[in-house]
Coordinates of N, CA, C and O in Angstrom, one line a residue:
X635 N 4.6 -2.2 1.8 CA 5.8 -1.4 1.5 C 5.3 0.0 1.1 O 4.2 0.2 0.5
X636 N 6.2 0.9 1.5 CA 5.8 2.3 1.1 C 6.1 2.8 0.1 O 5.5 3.9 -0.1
X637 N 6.7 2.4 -0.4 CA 7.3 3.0 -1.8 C 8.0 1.9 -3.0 O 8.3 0.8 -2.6
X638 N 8.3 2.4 -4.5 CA 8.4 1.1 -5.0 C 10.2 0.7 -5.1 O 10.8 -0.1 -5.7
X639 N 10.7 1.7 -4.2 CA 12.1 1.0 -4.0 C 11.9 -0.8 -3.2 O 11.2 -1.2 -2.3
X640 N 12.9 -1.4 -4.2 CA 13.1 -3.1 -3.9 C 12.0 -3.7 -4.9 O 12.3 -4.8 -5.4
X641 N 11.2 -3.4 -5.2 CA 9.9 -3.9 -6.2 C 10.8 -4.0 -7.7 O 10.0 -4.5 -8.6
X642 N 12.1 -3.8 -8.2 CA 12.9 -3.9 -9.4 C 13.7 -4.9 -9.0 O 14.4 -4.7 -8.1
X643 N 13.5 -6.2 -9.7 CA 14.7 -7.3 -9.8 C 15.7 -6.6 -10.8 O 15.2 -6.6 -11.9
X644 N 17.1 -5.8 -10.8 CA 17.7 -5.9 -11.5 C 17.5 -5.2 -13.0 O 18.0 -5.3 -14.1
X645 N 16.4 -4.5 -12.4 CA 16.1 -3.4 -13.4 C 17.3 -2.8 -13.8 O 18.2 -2.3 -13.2
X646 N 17.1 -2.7 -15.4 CA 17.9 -2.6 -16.6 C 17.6 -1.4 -17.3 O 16.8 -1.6 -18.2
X647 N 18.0 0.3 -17.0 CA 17.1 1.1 -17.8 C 17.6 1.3 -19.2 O 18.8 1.4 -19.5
X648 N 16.8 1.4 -19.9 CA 16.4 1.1 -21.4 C 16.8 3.1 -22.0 O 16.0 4.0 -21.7
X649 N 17.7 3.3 -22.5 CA 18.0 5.0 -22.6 C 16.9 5.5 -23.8 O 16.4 6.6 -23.9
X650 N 16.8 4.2 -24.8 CA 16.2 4.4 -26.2 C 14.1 4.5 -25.7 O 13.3 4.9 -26.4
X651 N 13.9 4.1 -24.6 CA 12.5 3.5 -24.4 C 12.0 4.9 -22.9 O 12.5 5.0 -21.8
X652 N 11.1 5.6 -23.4 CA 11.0 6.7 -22.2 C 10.7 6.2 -21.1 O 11.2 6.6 -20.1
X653 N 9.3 4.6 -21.1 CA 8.7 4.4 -20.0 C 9.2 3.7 -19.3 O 8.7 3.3 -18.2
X654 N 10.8 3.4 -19.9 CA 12.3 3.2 -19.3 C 12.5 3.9 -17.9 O 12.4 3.7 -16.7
X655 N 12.9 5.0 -18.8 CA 13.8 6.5 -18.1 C 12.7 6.4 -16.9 O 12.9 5.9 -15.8
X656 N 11.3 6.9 -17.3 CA 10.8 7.0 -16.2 C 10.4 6.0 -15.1 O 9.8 6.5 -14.1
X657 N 10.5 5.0 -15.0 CA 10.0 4.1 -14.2 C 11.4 4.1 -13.6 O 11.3 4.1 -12.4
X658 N 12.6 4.1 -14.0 CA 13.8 4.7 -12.8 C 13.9 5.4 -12.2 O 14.6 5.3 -11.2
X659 N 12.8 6.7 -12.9 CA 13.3 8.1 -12.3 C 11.8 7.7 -10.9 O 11.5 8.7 -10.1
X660 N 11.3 6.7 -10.8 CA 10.3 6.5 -9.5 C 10.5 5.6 -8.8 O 10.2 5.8 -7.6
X661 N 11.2 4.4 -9.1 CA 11.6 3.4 -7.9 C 12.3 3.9 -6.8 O 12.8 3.0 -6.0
X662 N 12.6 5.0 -6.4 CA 13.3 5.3 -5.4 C 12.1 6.0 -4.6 O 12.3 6.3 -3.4
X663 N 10.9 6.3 -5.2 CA 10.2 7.5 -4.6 C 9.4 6.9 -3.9 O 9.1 5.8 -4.4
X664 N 9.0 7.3 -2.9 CA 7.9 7.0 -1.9 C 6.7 6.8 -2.2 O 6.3 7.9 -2.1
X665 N 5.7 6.1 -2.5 CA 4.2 6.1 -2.8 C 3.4 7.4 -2.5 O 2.7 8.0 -3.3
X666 N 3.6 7.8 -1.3 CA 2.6 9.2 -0.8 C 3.3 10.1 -1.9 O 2.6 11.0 -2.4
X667 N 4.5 10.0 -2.3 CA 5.6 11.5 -2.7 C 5.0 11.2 -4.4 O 5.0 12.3 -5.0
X668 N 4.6 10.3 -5.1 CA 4.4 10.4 -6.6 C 3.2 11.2 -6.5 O 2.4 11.4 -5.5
X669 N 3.3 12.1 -8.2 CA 2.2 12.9 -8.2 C 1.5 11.7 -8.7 O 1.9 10.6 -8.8
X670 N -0.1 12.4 -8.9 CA -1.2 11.7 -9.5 C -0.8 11.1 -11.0 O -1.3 10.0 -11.4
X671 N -0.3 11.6 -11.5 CA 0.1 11.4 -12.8 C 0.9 9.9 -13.0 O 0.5 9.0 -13.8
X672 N 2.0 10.0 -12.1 CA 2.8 8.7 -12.1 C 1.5 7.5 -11.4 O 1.2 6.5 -11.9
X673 N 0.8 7.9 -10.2 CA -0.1 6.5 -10.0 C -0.5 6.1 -11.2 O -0.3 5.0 -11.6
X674 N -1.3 7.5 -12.1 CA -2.3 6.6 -13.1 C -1.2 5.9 -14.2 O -1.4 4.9 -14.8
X675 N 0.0 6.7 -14.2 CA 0.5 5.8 -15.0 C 0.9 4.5 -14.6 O 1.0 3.9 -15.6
X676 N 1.2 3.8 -13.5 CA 2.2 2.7 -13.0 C 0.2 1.9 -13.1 O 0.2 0.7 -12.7
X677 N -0.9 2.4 -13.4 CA -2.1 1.5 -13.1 C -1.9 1.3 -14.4 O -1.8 0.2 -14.8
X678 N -1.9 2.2 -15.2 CA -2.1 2.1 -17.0 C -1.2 0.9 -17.3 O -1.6 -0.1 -17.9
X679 N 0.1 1.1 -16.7 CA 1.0 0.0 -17.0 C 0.8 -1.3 -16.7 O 1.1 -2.3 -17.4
X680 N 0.0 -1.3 -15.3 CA -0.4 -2.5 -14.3 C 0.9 -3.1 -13.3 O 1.2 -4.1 -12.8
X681 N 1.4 -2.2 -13.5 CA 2.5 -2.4 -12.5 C 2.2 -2.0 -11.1 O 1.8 -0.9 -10.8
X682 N 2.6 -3.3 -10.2 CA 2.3 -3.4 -8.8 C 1.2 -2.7 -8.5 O 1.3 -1.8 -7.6
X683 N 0.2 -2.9 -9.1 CA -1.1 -2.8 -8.8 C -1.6 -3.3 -7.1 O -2.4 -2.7 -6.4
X684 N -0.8 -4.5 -6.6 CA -1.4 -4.7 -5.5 C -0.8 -3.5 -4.4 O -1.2 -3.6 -3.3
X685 N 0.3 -2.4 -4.8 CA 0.3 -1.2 -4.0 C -0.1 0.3 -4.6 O -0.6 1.2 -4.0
X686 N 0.1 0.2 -5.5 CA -0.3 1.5 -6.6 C -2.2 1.4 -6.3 O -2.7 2.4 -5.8
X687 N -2.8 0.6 -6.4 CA -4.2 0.7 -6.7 C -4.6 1.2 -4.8 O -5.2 2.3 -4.6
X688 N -4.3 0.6 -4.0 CA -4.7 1.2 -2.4 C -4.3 2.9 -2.5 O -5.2 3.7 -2.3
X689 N -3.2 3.2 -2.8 CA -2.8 4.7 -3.1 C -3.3 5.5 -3.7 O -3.3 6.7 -3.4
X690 N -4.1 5.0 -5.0 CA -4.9 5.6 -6.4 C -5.7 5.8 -5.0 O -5.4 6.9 -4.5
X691 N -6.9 4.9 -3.9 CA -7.6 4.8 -4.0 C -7.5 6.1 -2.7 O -8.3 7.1 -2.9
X692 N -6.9 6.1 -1.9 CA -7.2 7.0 -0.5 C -6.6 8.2 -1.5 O -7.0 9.1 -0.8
X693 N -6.1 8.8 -2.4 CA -5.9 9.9 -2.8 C -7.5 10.4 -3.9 O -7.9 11.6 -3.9
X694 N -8.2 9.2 -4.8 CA -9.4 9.8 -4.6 C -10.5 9.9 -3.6 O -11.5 10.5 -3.9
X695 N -10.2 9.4 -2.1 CA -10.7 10.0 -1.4 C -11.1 11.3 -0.8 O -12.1 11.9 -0.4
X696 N -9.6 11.6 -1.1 CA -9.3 13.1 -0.8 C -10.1 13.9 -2.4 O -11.0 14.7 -2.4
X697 N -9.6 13.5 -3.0 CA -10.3 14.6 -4.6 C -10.8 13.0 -5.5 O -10.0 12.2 -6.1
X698 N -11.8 13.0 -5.4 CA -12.3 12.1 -6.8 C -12.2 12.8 -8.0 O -13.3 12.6 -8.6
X699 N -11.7 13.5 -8.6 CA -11.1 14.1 -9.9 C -9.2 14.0 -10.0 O -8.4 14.4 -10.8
X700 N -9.1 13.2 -8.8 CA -7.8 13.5 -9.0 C -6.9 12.9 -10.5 O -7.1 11.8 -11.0
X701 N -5.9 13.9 -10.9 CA -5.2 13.5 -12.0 C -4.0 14.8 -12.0 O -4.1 15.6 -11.1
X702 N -3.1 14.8 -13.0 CA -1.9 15.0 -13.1 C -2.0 15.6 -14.4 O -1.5 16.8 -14.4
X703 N -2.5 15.0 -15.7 CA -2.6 15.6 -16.9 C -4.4 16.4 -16.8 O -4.5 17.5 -17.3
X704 N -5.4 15.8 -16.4 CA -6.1 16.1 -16.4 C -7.0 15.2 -15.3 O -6.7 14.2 -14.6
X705 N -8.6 16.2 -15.2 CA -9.2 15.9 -14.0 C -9.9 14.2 -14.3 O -10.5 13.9 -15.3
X706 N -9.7 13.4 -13.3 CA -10.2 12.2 -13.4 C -9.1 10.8 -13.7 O -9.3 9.6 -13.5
X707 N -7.6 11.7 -14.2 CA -6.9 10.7 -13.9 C -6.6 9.4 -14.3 O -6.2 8.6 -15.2
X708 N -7.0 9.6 -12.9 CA -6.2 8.2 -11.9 C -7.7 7.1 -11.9 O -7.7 5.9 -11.9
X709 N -9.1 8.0 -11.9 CA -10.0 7.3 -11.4 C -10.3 6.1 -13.7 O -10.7 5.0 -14.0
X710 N -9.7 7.1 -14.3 CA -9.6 6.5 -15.6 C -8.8 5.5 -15.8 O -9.2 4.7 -16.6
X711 N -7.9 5.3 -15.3 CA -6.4 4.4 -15.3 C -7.5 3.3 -14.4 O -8.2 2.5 -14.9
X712 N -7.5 3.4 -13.4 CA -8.7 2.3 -12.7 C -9.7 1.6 -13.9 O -9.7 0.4 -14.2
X713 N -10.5 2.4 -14.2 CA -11.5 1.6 -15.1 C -10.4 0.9 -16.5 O -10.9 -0.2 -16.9
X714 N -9.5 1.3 -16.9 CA -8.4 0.5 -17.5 C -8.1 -0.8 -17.2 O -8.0 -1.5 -18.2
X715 N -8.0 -1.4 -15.9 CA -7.8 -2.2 -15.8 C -8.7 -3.2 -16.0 O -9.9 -3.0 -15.9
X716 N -7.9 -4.8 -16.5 CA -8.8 -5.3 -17.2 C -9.2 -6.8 -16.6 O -8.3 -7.7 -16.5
X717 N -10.2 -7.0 -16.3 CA -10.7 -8.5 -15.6 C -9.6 -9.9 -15.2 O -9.7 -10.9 -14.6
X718 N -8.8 -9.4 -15.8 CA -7.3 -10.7 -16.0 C -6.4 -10.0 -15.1 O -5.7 -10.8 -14.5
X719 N -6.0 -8.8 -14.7 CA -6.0 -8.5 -14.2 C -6.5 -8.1 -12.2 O -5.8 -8.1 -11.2
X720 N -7.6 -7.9 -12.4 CA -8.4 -8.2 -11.0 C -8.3 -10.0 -10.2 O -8.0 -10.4 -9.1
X721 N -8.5 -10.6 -11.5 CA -8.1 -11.7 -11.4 C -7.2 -12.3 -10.4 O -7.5 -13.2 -9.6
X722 N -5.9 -11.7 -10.7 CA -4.9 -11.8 -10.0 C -4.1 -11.3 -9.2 O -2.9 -11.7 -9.1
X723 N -5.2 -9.9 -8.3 CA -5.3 -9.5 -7.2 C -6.5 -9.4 -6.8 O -7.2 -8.5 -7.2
X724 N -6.9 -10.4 -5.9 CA -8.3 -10.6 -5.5 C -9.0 -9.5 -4.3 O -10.0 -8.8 -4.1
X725 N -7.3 -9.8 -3.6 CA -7.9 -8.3 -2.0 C -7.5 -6.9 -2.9 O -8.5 -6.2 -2.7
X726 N -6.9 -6.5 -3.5 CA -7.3 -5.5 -4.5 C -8.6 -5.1 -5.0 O -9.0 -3.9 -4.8
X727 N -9.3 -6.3 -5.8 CA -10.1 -6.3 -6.5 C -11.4 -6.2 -5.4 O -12.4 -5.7 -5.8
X728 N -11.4 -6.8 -4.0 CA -12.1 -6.7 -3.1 C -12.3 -5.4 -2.6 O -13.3 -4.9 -2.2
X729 N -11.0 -4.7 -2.7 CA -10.8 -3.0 -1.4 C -11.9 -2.2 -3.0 O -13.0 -1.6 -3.0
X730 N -10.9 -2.5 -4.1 CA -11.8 -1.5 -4.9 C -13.1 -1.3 -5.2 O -13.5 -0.3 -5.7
X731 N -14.1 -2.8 -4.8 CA -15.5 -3.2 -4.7 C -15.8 -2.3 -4.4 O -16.2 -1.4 -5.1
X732 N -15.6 -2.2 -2.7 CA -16.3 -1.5 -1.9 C -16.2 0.0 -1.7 O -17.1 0.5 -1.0
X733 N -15.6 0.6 -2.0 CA -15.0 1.6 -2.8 C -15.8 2.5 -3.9 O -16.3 3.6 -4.1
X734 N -15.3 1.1 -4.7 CA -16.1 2.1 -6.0 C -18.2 2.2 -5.7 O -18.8 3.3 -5.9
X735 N -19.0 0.7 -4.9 CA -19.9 1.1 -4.7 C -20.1 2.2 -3.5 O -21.2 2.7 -3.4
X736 N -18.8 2.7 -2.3 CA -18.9 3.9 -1.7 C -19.3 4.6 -2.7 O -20.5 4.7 -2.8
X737 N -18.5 5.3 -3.7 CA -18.5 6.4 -4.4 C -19.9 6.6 -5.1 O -20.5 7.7 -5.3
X738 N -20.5 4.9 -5.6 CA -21.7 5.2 -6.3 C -22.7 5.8 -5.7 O -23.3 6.8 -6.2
X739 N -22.9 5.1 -4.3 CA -24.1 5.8 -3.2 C -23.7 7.3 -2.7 O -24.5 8.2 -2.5
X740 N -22.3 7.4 -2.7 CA -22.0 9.3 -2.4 C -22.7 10.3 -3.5 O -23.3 11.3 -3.2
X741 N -22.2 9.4 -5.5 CA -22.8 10.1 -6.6 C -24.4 10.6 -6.5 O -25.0 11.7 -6.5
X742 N -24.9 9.1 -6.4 CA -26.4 8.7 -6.2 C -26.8 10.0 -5.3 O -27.6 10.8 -5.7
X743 N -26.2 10.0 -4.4 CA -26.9 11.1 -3.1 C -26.5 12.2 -3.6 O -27.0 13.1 -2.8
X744 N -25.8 12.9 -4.6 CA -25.4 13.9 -5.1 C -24.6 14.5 -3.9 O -25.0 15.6 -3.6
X745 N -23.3 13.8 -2.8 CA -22.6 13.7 -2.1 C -21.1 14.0 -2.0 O -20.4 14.4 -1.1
X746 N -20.8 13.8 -3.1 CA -19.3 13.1 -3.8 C -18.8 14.8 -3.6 O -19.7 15.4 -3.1
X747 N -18.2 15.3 -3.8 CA -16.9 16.1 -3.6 C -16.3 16.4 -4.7 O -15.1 16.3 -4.7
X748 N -16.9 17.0 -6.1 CA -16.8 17.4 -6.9 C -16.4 18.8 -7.3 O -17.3 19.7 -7.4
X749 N -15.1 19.2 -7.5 CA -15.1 20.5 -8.0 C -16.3 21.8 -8.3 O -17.0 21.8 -9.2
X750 N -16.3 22.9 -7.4 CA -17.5 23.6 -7.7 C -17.6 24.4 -9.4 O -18.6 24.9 -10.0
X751 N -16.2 24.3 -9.7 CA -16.5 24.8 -11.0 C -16.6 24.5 -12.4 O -15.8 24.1 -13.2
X752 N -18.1 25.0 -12.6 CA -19.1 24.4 -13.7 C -18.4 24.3 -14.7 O -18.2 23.2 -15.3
X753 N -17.9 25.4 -14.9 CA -16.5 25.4 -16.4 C -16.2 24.2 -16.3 O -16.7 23.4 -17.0
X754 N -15.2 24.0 -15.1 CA -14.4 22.5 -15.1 C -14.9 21.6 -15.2 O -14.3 20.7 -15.8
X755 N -16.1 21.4 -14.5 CA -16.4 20.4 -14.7 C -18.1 20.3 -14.6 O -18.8 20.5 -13.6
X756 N -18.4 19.9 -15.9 CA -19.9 20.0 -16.3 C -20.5 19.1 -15.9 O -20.0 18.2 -15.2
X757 N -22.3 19.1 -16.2 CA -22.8 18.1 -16.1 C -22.7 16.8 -16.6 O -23.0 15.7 -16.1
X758 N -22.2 16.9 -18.0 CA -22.1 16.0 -19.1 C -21.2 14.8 -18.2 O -21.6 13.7 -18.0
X759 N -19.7 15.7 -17.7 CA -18.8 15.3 -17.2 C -18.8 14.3 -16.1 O -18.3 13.2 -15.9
X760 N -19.9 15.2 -15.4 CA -20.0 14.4 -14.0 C -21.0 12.8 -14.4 O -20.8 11.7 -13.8
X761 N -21.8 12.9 -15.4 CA -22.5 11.6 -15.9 C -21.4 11.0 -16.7 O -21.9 10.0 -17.4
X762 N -20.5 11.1 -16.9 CA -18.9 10.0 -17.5 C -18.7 9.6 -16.6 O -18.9 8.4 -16.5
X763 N -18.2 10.4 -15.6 CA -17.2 10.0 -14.2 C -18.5 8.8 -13.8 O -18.2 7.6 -13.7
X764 N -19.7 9.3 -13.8 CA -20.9 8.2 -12.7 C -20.6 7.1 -13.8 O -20.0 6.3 -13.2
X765 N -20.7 6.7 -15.1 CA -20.7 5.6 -16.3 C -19.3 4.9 -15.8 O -19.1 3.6 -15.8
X766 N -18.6 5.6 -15.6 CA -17.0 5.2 -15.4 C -17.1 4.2 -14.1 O -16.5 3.2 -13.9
X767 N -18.0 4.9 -13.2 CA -18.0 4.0 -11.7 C -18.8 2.6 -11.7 O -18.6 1.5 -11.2
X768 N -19.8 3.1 -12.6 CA -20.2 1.5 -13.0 C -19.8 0.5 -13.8 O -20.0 -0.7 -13.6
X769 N -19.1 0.9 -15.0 CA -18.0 0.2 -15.5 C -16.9 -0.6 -15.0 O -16.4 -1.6 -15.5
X770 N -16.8 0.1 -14.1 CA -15.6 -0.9 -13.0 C -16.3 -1.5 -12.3 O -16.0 -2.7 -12.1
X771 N -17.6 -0.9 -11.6 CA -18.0 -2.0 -10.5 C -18.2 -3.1 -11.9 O -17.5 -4.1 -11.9
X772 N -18.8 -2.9 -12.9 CA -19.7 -4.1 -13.6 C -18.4 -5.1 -14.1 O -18.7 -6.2 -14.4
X773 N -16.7 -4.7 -14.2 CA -15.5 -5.2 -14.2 C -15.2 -6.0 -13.3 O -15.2 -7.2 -13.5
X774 N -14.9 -5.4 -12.0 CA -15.0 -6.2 -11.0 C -16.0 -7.0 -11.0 O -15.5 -8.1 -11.1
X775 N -17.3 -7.0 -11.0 CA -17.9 -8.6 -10.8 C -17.8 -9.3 -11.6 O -18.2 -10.4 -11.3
X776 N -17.3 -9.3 -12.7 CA -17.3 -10.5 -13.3 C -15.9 -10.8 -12.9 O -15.7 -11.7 -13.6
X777 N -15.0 -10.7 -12.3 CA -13.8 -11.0 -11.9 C -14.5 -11.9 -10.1 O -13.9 -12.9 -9.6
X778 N -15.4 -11.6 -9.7 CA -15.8 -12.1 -8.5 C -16.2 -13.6 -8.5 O -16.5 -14.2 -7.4

């Protein structure tokens, strides 16, 4: 499916509750059309992860810093999720394996597609983001 219209049984929006308002104001929208902001949020949530997480994933293909409030996001909302979770999306948890070890050997090779500006993004930074990639791989395996 391309988008998360039909993915609401009967969704009831809540006027008092924001993460209400907004999860209305996206079931109509197309997966490619959400900014980065809404993926990491719908991963934060863990909502329909088995389509939200493929989407997180070919959009950090394109920018592995991608995010909405700030750089890295979406790849942060990923390391969020939690082993009970992977659990119970296995080809998920399989696509993002291979994946996140792509990204390690791209880091490893000093490869990866990192913003050239030092301001933005430092060394310190870039050794989070690398901790962050092994955090998930080391998540995912114990889900394996």
């Amino acid at each position: 499916m391309s988008n998360l219209e039909g993915f609401a049984e009967e969704f009831v929006v809540d006027e008092d509750v924001p993460l209400s308002i907004w999860y209305d104001s996206i079931l109509n929208v197309r997966l490619k059309d959400l900014n980065d902001g809404d993926v990491a949020k719908l991963i934060r949530q863990m909502i329909h992860l088995h389509s939200i997480i493929p989407e997180a994933l070919e959009r950090l293909k394109e920018n592995p810093v991608a995010g909405y409030l700030g750089d890295g996001e979406v790849l942060e909302a990923i390391a969020k999720v939690e082993k009970r979770e992977w659990d119970k999306n296995p080809d998920v948890c399989e696509s993002v394996s291979s994946f996140i070890d792509g990204f390690i050997h791209l880091f490893e090779n000093n490869k990866l597609n990192f913003p050239e500006d030092e301001e933005r993004f430092s060394n310190q930074e870039r050794e989070e983001y690398y901790q962050m990639l092994k955090e998930i791989r080391t998540t995912i395996e114990k889900s394996e």
